[in-house]
Short mmCIF file of N, CA and C in Angstrom, two decimals:
data_model
loop_
_atom_site.label_atom_id
_atom_site.label_comp_id
_atom_site.label_asym_id
_atom_site.label_seq_id
_atom_site.Cartn_x
_atom_site.Cartn_y
_atom_site.Cartn_z
N UNK R 1 -67.89 -204.26 -92.43
CA UNK R 1 -68.66 -203.35 -93.24
C UNK R 1 -69.74 -202.65 -92.41
N UNK R 2 -70.34 -203.41 -91.45
CA UNK R 2 -71.36 -202.81 -90.60
C UNK R 2 -70.78 -201.70 -89.74
N UNK R 3 -69.55 -201.87 -89.28
CA UNK R 3 -68.91 -200.85 -88.46
C UNK R 3 -68.75 -199.56 -89.25
N UNK R 4 -68.44 -199.67 -90.49
CA UNK R 4 -68.26 -198.50 -91.34
C UNK R 4 -69.57 -197.72 -91.48
N UNK R 5 -70.71 -198.42 -91.44
CA UNK R 5 -72.00 -197.75 -91.58
C UNK R 5 -72.49 -197.18 -90.25
N UNK R 6 -72.21 -197.85 -89.17
CA UNK R 6 -72.72 -197.39 -87.87
C UNK R 6 -71.85 -196.29 -87.26
N UNK R 7 -70.58 -196.28 -87.55
CA UNK R 7 -69.69 -195.27 -86.97
C UNK R 7 -70.14 -193.86 -87.33
N UNK R 8 -70.43 -193.55 -88.61
CA UNK R 8 -70.90 -192.19 -88.91
C UNK R 8 -72.22 -191.87 -88.21
N UNK R 9 -73.08 -192.85 -88.06
CA UNK R 9 -74.35 -192.62 -87.36
C UNK R 9 -74.12 -192.27 -85.90
N UNK R 10 -73.18 -192.96 -85.27
CA UNK R 10 -72.86 -192.68 -83.87
C UNK R 10 -72.27 -191.28 -83.74
N UNK R 11 -71.38 -190.92 -84.65
CA UNK R 11 -70.77 -189.59 -84.61
C UNK R 11 -71.83 -188.51 -84.79
N UNK R 12 -72.74 -188.70 -85.73
CA UNK R 12 -73.80 -187.72 -85.97
C UNK R 12 -74.70 -187.62 -84.74
N UNK R 13 -75.02 -188.76 -84.15
CA UNK R 13 -75.85 -188.77 -82.95
C UNK R 13 -75.18 -188.00 -81.82
N UNK R 14 -73.88 -188.24 -81.60
CA UNK R 14 -73.14 -187.55 -80.53
C UNK R 14 -73.10 -186.04 -80.78
N UNK R 15 -72.89 -185.65 -82.03
CA UNK R 15 -72.86 -184.23 -82.36
C UNK R 15 -74.23 -183.60 -82.08
N UNK R 16 -75.29 -184.30 -82.45
CA UNK R 16 -76.63 -183.79 -82.21
C UNK R 16 -76.90 -183.66 -80.72
N UNK R 17 -76.46 -184.63 -79.92
CA UNK R 17 -76.67 -184.56 -78.48
C UNK R 17 -75.91 -183.40 -77.86
N UNK R 18 -74.67 -183.20 -78.27
CA UNK R 18 -73.87 -182.10 -77.73
C UNK R 18 -74.47 -180.77 -78.13
N UNK R 19 -74.92 -180.66 -79.38
CA UNK R 19 -75.54 -179.42 -79.84
C UNK R 19 -76.82 -179.15 -79.07
N UNK R 20 -77.59 -180.19 -78.80
CA UNK R 20 -78.83 -180.04 -78.04
C UNK R 20 -78.55 -179.62 -76.61
N UNK R 21 -77.51 -180.16 -76.02
CA UNK R 21 -77.16 -179.79 -74.64
C UNK R 21 -76.60 -178.39 -74.57
N UNK R 22 -76.02 -177.92 -75.65
CA UNK R 22 -75.45 -176.58 -75.66
C UNK R 22 -76.47 -175.53 -75.31
N UNK R 23 -77.67 -175.63 -75.86
CA UNK R 23 -78.72 -174.67 -75.53
C UNK R 23 -79.10 -174.75 -74.07
N UNK R 24 -79.14 -175.95 -73.52
CA UNK R 24 -79.50 -176.10 -72.10
C UNK R 24 -78.44 -175.51 -71.20
N UNK R 25 -77.17 -175.61 -71.59
CA UNK R 25 -76.10 -175.07 -70.78
C UNK R 25 -76.14 -173.55 -70.75
N UNK R 26 -76.55 -172.94 -71.84
CA UNK R 26 -76.62 -171.49 -71.90
C UNK R 26 -77.83 -170.93 -71.18
N UNK R 27 -78.84 -171.75 -70.95
CA UNK R 27 -80.07 -171.24 -70.34
C UNK R 27 -80.29 -171.83 -68.95
N UNK R 28 -79.23 -171.99 -68.19
CA UNK R 28 -79.37 -172.51 -66.83
C UNK R 28 -80.25 -171.60 -66.00
N UNK R 29 -80.08 -170.28 -66.16
CA UNK R 29 -80.90 -169.34 -65.40
C UNK R 29 -82.38 -169.51 -65.74
N UNK R 30 -82.68 -169.74 -67.02
CA UNK R 30 -84.06 -169.94 -67.43
C UNK R 30 -84.62 -171.20 -66.79
N UNK R 31 -83.81 -172.27 -66.76
CA UNK R 31 -84.25 -173.51 -66.13
C UNK R 31 -84.49 -173.31 -64.64
N UNK R 32 -83.58 -172.65 -63.97
CA UNK R 32 -83.71 -172.40 -62.53
C UNK R 32 -84.94 -171.55 -62.24
N UNK R 33 -85.23 -170.64 -63.13
CA UNK R 33 -86.37 -169.75 -62.94
C UNK R 33 -87.67 -170.55 -62.91
N UNK R 34 -87.71 -171.68 -63.60
CA UNK R 34 -88.93 -172.49 -63.68
C UNK R 34 -88.88 -173.72 -62.79
N UNK R 35 -87.95 -173.80 -61.85
CA UNK R 35 -87.83 -174.94 -60.95
C UNK R 35 -88.81 -174.81 -59.79
N UNK R 36 -89.59 -175.88 -59.55
CA UNK R 36 -90.56 -175.87 -58.44
C UNK R 36 -89.94 -176.48 -57.20
N UNK R 37 -90.49 -176.12 -56.04
CA UNK R 37 -90.04 -176.70 -54.77
C UNK R 37 -89.38 -175.65 -53.90
N UNK R 38 -88.64 -176.13 -52.91
CA UNK R 38 -87.96 -175.24 -51.98
C UNK R 38 -86.78 -174.59 -52.67
N UNK R 39 -86.77 -173.27 -52.71
CA UNK R 39 -85.66 -172.51 -53.26
C UNK R 39 -84.56 -172.42 -52.21
N UNK R 40 -84.97 -172.16 -50.98
CA UNK R 40 -84.09 -172.13 -49.81
C UNK R 40 -84.98 -172.34 -48.59
N UNK R 41 -84.45 -172.15 -47.42
CA UNK R 41 -85.22 -172.40 -46.19
C UNK R 41 -86.36 -171.41 -45.99
N UNK R 42 -86.40 -170.36 -46.79
CA UNK R 42 -87.39 -169.30 -46.60
C UNK R 42 -88.36 -169.15 -47.77
N UNK R 43 -88.10 -169.81 -48.91
CA UNK R 43 -88.90 -169.58 -50.12
C UNK R 43 -89.31 -170.89 -50.78
N UNK R 44 -90.53 -170.91 -51.29
CA UNK R 44 -91.09 -172.08 -51.96
C UNK R 44 -91.74 -171.62 -53.26
N UNK R 45 -91.48 -172.35 -54.35
CA UNK R 45 -92.03 -171.99 -55.65
C UNK R 45 -92.85 -173.13 -56.23
N UNK R 46 -93.89 -172.74 -56.98
CA UNK R 46 -94.67 -173.71 -57.75
C UNK R 46 -94.95 -173.14 -59.13
N UNK R 47 -95.14 -174.05 -60.06
CA UNK R 47 -95.54 -173.65 -61.40
C UNK R 47 -97.03 -173.92 -61.53
N UNK R 48 -97.75 -172.99 -62.13
CA UNK R 48 -99.19 -173.15 -62.31
C UNK R 48 -99.61 -172.60 -63.66
N UNK R 49 -100.71 -173.14 -64.14
CA UNK R 49 -101.25 -172.71 -65.43
C UNK R 49 -102.68 -172.25 -65.23
N UNK R 50 -103.02 -171.14 -65.85
CA UNK R 50 -104.39 -170.64 -65.82
C UNK R 50 -104.90 -170.48 -67.24
N UNK R 51 -106.14 -170.83 -67.45
CA UNK R 51 -106.75 -170.69 -68.77
C UNK R 51 -108.17 -170.17 -68.61
N UNK R 52 -108.57 -169.33 -69.54
CA UNK R 52 -109.90 -168.72 -69.51
C UNK R 52 -110.53 -168.87 -70.88
N UNK R 53 -111.82 -169.16 -70.90
CA UNK R 53 -112.57 -169.19 -72.16
C UNK R 53 -112.89 -167.77 -72.58
N UNK R 54 -113.04 -167.56 -73.86
CA UNK R 54 -113.42 -166.25 -74.37
C UNK R 54 -112.20 -165.42 -74.72
N UNK R 55 -112.44 -164.21 -75.19
CA UNK R 55 -111.33 -163.38 -75.64
C UNK R 55 -111.21 -162.06 -74.90
N UNK R 56 -112.27 -161.53 -74.34
CA UNK R 56 -112.23 -160.20 -73.71
C UNK R 56 -111.34 -160.21 -72.48
N UNK R 57 -110.21 -159.51 -72.56
CA UNK R 57 -109.31 -159.41 -71.42
C UNK R 57 -108.75 -160.74 -70.97
N UNK R 58 -108.62 -161.68 -71.87
CA UNK R 58 -108.25 -163.03 -71.48
C UNK R 58 -106.84 -163.13 -70.91
N UNK R 59 -105.92 -162.28 -71.37
CA UNK R 59 -104.56 -162.34 -70.84
C UNK R 59 -104.52 -162.05 -69.35
N UNK R 60 -105.22 -161.02 -68.91
CA UNK R 60 -105.25 -160.67 -67.49
C UNK R 60 -106.00 -161.75 -66.70
N UNK R 61 -107.09 -162.25 -67.23
CA UNK R 61 -107.87 -163.25 -66.52
C UNK R 61 -107.12 -164.59 -66.40
N UNK R 62 -106.41 -164.97 -67.44
CA UNK R 62 -105.67 -166.24 -67.37
C UNK R 62 -104.53 -166.13 -66.35
N UNK R 63 -103.93 -164.97 -66.24
CA UNK R 63 -102.88 -164.78 -65.22
C UNK R 63 -103.49 -164.87 -63.82
N UNK R 64 -104.65 -164.25 -63.62
CA UNK R 64 -105.33 -164.32 -62.33
C UNK R 64 -105.69 -165.77 -62.01
N UNK R 65 -106.18 -166.51 -63.00
CA UNK R 65 -106.53 -167.92 -62.80
C UNK R 65 -105.28 -168.73 -62.43
N UNK R 66 -104.15 -168.42 -63.06
CA UNK R 66 -102.90 -169.12 -62.75
C UNK R 66 -102.45 -168.82 -61.32
N UNK R 67 -102.59 -167.58 -60.88
CA UNK R 67 -102.22 -167.21 -59.50
C UNK R 67 -103.11 -167.95 -58.50
N UNK R 68 -104.40 -168.00 -58.77
CA UNK R 68 -105.31 -168.72 -57.86
C UNK R 68 -104.98 -170.21 -57.82
N UNK R 69 -104.64 -170.79 -58.96
CA UNK R 69 -104.25 -172.20 -58.99
C UNK R 69 -102.94 -172.40 -58.23
N UNK R 70 -102.01 -171.48 -58.37
CA UNK R 70 -100.74 -171.57 -57.65
C UNK R 70 -100.96 -171.56 -56.14
N UNK R 71 -101.86 -170.73 -55.67
CA UNK R 71 -102.16 -170.68 -54.23
C UNK R 71 -102.70 -172.02 -53.74
N UNK R 72 -103.55 -172.64 -54.55
CA UNK R 72 -104.09 -173.96 -54.18
C UNK R 72 -102.99 -175.01 -54.17
N UNK R 73 -102.09 -174.94 -55.15
CA UNK R 73 -100.99 -175.90 -55.22
C UNK R 73 -100.07 -175.75 -54.02
N UNK R 74 -99.75 -174.52 -53.65
CA UNK R 74 -98.89 -174.28 -52.47
C UNK R 74 -99.57 -174.84 -51.22
N UNK R 75 -100.86 -174.56 -51.08
CA UNK R 75 -101.59 -175.07 -49.91
C UNK R 75 -101.54 -176.59 -49.85
N UNK R 76 -101.77 -177.25 -50.97
CA UNK R 76 -101.74 -178.71 -50.99
C UNK R 76 -100.34 -179.26 -50.75
N UNK R 77 -99.32 -178.59 -51.29
CA UNK R 77 -97.94 -179.03 -51.04
C UNK R 77 -97.57 -178.89 -49.57
N UNK R 78 -97.93 -177.78 -48.97
CA UNK R 78 -97.65 -177.57 -47.54
C UNK R 78 -98.41 -178.59 -46.69
N UNK R 79 -99.66 -178.83 -47.05
CA UNK R 79 -100.47 -179.80 -46.31
C UNK R 79 -99.86 -181.20 -46.39
N UNK R 80 -99.48 -181.61 -47.59
CA UNK R 80 -98.88 -182.93 -47.78
C UNK R 80 -97.55 -183.05 -47.04
N UNK R 81 -96.74 -182.00 -47.06
CA UNK R 81 -95.45 -182.03 -46.37
C UNK R 81 -95.65 -182.15 -44.86
N UNK R 82 -96.55 -181.37 -44.33
CA UNK R 82 -96.79 -181.42 -42.88
C UNK R 82 -97.43 -182.74 -42.49
N UNK R 83 -98.37 -183.21 -43.30
CA UNK R 83 -99.04 -184.48 -43.02
C UNK R 83 -98.03 -185.62 -42.98
N UNK R 84 -97.09 -185.62 -43.93
CA UNK R 84 -96.04 -186.65 -43.94
C UNK R 84 -95.14 -186.52 -42.72
N UNK R 85 -94.84 -185.29 -42.35
CA UNK R 85 -93.95 -185.07 -41.20
C UNK R 85 -94.56 -185.55 -39.90
N UNK R 86 -95.88 -185.41 -39.75
CA UNK R 86 -96.52 -185.84 -38.50
C UNK R 86 -97.05 -187.27 -38.58
N UNK R 87 -96.98 -187.86 -39.77
CA UNK R 87 -97.44 -189.24 -39.99
C UNK R 87 -98.88 -189.42 -39.50
N UNK R 88 -99.75 -188.52 -39.95
CA UNK R 88 -101.15 -188.55 -39.53
C UNK R 88 -101.94 -189.65 -40.21
N UNK R 89 -103.10 -189.92 -39.67
CA UNK R 89 -103.97 -190.90 -40.31
C UNK R 89 -104.94 -190.17 -41.24
N UNK R 90 -105.76 -190.91 -41.96
CA UNK R 90 -106.65 -190.33 -42.97
C UNK R 90 -107.63 -189.33 -42.39
N UNK R 91 -108.07 -189.53 -41.15
CA UNK R 91 -109.04 -188.61 -40.54
C UNK R 91 -108.42 -187.25 -40.25
N UNK R 92 -107.12 -187.20 -40.02
CA UNK R 92 -106.52 -185.94 -39.61
C UNK R 92 -106.04 -185.08 -40.78
N UNK R 93 -106.09 -185.58 -42.01
CA UNK R 93 -105.64 -184.79 -43.16
C UNK R 93 -106.45 -183.49 -43.25
N UNK R 94 -107.74 -183.59 -43.01
CA UNK R 94 -108.62 -182.41 -43.03
C UNK R 94 -108.16 -181.39 -41.99
N UNK R 95 -107.79 -181.87 -40.81
CA UNK R 95 -107.31 -180.98 -39.75
C UNK R 95 -105.97 -180.34 -40.11
N UNK R 96 -105.11 -181.13 -40.72
CA UNK R 96 -103.81 -180.61 -41.12
C UNK R 96 -104.00 -179.50 -42.15
N UNK R 97 -104.86 -179.74 -43.13
CA UNK R 97 -105.11 -178.75 -44.18
C UNK R 97 -105.69 -177.47 -43.57
N UNK R 98 -106.63 -177.59 -42.66
CA UNK R 98 -107.22 -176.42 -42.01
C UNK R 98 -106.17 -175.62 -41.24
N UNK R 99 -105.29 -176.32 -40.57
CA UNK R 99 -104.22 -175.65 -39.81
C UNK R 99 -103.25 -174.95 -40.76
N UNK R 100 -102.90 -175.59 -41.86
CA UNK R 100 -102.01 -174.97 -42.85
C UNK R 100 -102.64 -173.70 -43.39
N UNK R 101 -103.91 -173.76 -43.70
CA UNK R 101 -104.60 -172.57 -44.22
C UNK R 101 -104.60 -171.46 -43.18
N UNK R 102 -104.90 -171.78 -41.93
CA UNK R 102 -104.89 -170.76 -40.86
C UNK R 102 -103.49 -170.16 -40.67
N UNK R 103 -102.50 -171.03 -40.66
CA UNK R 103 -101.15 -170.58 -40.34
C UNK R 103 -100.45 -169.87 -41.49
N UNK R 104 -100.71 -170.29 -42.72
CA UNK R 104 -99.93 -169.78 -43.85
C UNK R 104 -100.72 -169.00 -44.89
N UNK R 105 -102.00 -168.73 -44.65
CA UNK R 105 -102.79 -168.03 -45.67
C UNK R 105 -102.20 -166.66 -46.01
N UNK R 106 -101.70 -165.95 -45.00
CA UNK R 106 -101.10 -164.63 -45.25
C UNK R 106 -99.87 -164.77 -46.16
N UNK R 107 -99.03 -165.74 -45.88
CA UNK R 107 -97.82 -165.97 -46.69
C UNK R 107 -98.21 -166.37 -48.11
N UNK R 108 -99.17 -167.29 -48.23
CA UNK R 108 -99.57 -167.79 -49.54
C UNK R 108 -100.24 -166.68 -50.36
N UNK R 109 -101.11 -165.91 -49.74
CA UNK R 109 -101.81 -164.85 -50.47
C UNK R 109 -100.91 -163.69 -50.86
N UNK R 110 -99.79 -163.52 -50.14
CA UNK R 110 -98.85 -162.44 -50.46
C UNK R 110 -97.67 -162.91 -51.29
N UNK R 111 -97.79 -164.07 -51.91
CA UNK R 111 -96.74 -164.54 -52.79
C UNK R 111 -96.64 -163.66 -54.02
N UNK R 112 -95.62 -163.92 -54.83
CA UNK R 112 -95.44 -163.09 -56.02
C UNK R 112 -95.16 -163.97 -57.23
N UNK R 113 -95.51 -163.46 -58.39
CA UNK R 113 -95.21 -164.12 -59.65
C UNK R 113 -93.79 -163.74 -60.02
N UNK R 114 -92.89 -164.74 -60.09
CA UNK R 114 -91.50 -164.45 -60.43
C UNK R 114 -91.22 -164.65 -61.91
N UNK R 115 -92.08 -165.40 -62.60
CA UNK R 115 -91.98 -165.58 -64.04
C UNK R 115 -93.36 -165.83 -64.59
N UNK R 116 -93.59 -165.34 -65.79
CA UNK R 116 -94.88 -165.57 -66.44
C UNK R 116 -94.66 -165.73 -67.94
N UNK R 117 -95.46 -166.60 -68.52
CA UNK R 117 -95.41 -166.82 -69.96
C UNK R 117 -96.84 -166.95 -70.45
N UNK R 118 -97.29 -165.96 -71.19
CA UNK R 118 -98.64 -166.01 -71.74
C UNK R 118 -98.52 -166.41 -73.20
N UNK R 119 -98.96 -167.62 -73.48
CA UNK R 119 -98.85 -168.14 -74.84
C UNK R 119 -99.82 -167.49 -75.80
N UNK R 120 -101.00 -168.03 -75.90
CA UNK R 120 -101.98 -167.53 -76.86
C UNK R 120 -102.83 -166.41 -76.29
N UNK R 121 -102.59 -166.02 -75.08
CA UNK R 121 -103.42 -165.01 -74.44
C UNK R 121 -104.52 -165.63 -73.59
N UNK R 122 -104.89 -166.86 -73.92
CA UNK R 122 -105.92 -167.55 -73.15
C UNK R 122 -105.31 -168.48 -72.12
N UNK R 123 -104.02 -168.73 -72.23
CA UNK R 123 -103.31 -169.63 -71.31
C UNK R 123 -102.10 -168.89 -70.77
N UNK R 124 -101.95 -168.93 -69.46
CA UNK R 124 -100.81 -168.27 -68.82
C UNK R 124 -100.14 -169.27 -67.87
N UNK R 125 -98.84 -169.42 -68.01
CA UNK R 125 -98.05 -170.27 -67.12
C UNK R 125 -97.20 -169.36 -66.26
N UNK R 126 -97.25 -169.59 -64.95
CA UNK R 126 -96.49 -168.73 -64.04
C UNK R 126 -95.65 -169.58 -63.09
N UNK R 127 -94.66 -168.93 -62.51
CA UNK R 127 -93.91 -169.47 -61.39
C UNK R 127 -94.24 -168.56 -60.23
N UNK R 128 -94.85 -169.13 -59.18
CA UNK R 128 -95.34 -168.37 -58.02
C UNK R 128 -94.46 -168.69 -56.84
N UNK R 129 -94.01 -167.67 -56.14
CA UNK R 129 -93.10 -167.87 -55.00
C UNK R 129 -93.70 -167.27 -53.74
N UNK R 130 -93.65 -168.06 -52.67
CA UNK R 130 -94.04 -167.56 -51.35
C UNK R 130 -92.79 -167.50 -50.49
N UNK R 131 -92.76 -166.56 -49.58
CA UNK R 131 -91.56 -166.33 -48.78
C UNK R 131 -91.97 -166.01 -47.34
N UNK R 132 -91.23 -166.57 -46.41
CA UNK R 132 -91.43 -166.29 -45.00
C UNK R 132 -90.19 -166.71 -44.22
N UNK R 133 -89.97 -166.07 -43.11
CA UNK R 133 -88.81 -166.38 -42.27
C UNK R 133 -88.91 -167.83 -41.78
N UNK R 134 -87.89 -168.64 -42.08
CA UNK R 134 -87.82 -170.06 -41.68
C UNK R 134 -89.08 -170.82 -42.12
N UNK R 135 -89.57 -170.52 -43.31
CA UNK R 135 -90.82 -171.09 -43.79
C UNK R 135 -90.78 -172.61 -43.87
N UNK R 136 -89.71 -173.16 -44.40
CA UNK R 136 -89.61 -174.62 -44.52
C UNK R 136 -89.70 -175.30 -43.16
N UNK R 137 -88.99 -174.77 -42.20
CA UNK R 137 -89.01 -175.32 -40.83
C UNK R 137 -90.42 -175.24 -40.24
N UNK R 138 -91.09 -174.13 -40.45
CA UNK R 138 -92.44 -173.96 -39.92
C UNK R 138 -93.43 -174.91 -40.58
N UNK R 139 -93.30 -175.11 -41.86
CA UNK R 139 -94.21 -176.03 -42.57
C UNK R 139 -94.01 -177.46 -42.08
N UNK R 140 -92.76 -177.87 -41.96
CA UNK R 140 -92.48 -179.27 -41.62
C UNK R 140 -92.61 -179.58 -40.14
N UNK R 141 -92.44 -178.59 -39.29
CA UNK R 141 -92.42 -178.87 -37.85
C UNK R 141 -93.63 -178.34 -37.09
N UNK R 142 -94.64 -177.87 -37.79
CA UNK R 142 -95.81 -177.32 -37.11
C UNK R 142 -96.59 -178.39 -36.38
N UNK R 143 -97.24 -177.99 -35.32
CA UNK R 143 -98.06 -178.91 -34.54
C UNK R 143 -99.52 -178.70 -34.90
N UNK R 144 -100.22 -179.78 -35.16
CA UNK R 144 -101.63 -179.72 -35.53
C UNK R 144 -102.44 -180.30 -34.38
N UNK R 145 -103.43 -179.56 -33.95
CA UNK R 145 -104.30 -180.04 -32.87
C UNK R 145 -105.37 -180.94 -33.45
N UNK R 146 -105.62 -182.04 -32.78
CA UNK R 146 -106.66 -182.97 -33.21
C UNK R 146 -108.02 -182.41 -32.82
N UNK R 147 -109.06 -182.90 -33.47
CA UNK R 147 -110.41 -182.46 -33.15
C UNK R 147 -110.74 -182.76 -31.69
N UNK R 148 -111.41 -181.82 -31.06
CA UNK R 148 -111.85 -182.02 -29.70
C UNK R 148 -110.80 -181.71 -28.66
N UNK R 149 -109.63 -181.28 -29.06
CA UNK R 149 -108.58 -180.98 -28.09
C UNK R 149 -108.35 -179.51 -27.99
#
């Protein structure tokens, strides 16, 4: 008798799961558009959110805030990747970050917003992409000079 009651529940659950996955299968491009990390050997993307208090021009300001946050996220991701690659100690993280900023500030500042979603006008979520020739290789294989050298 229990099997008779659970079987319809299992069937309904499976139908609900397949129906739910159907939307995801149709929006693969939308999912890819919001994927963070290395797109290829030359491009890196991050998702960032910007929010501004007040109402005057908030849509434009929240987008600007999101872009500035994205630049900081890219800088920290590049710093962490390079720091891991060189296996530095705690004292050298500051040096690694300074070198990343010197080496990649032009690339990071010239990134572009590839997707944007402004919800209420006060909050903007963006996907920010930076691009450079062999960027991944340069980030991971860069040499950082220690202090005093």
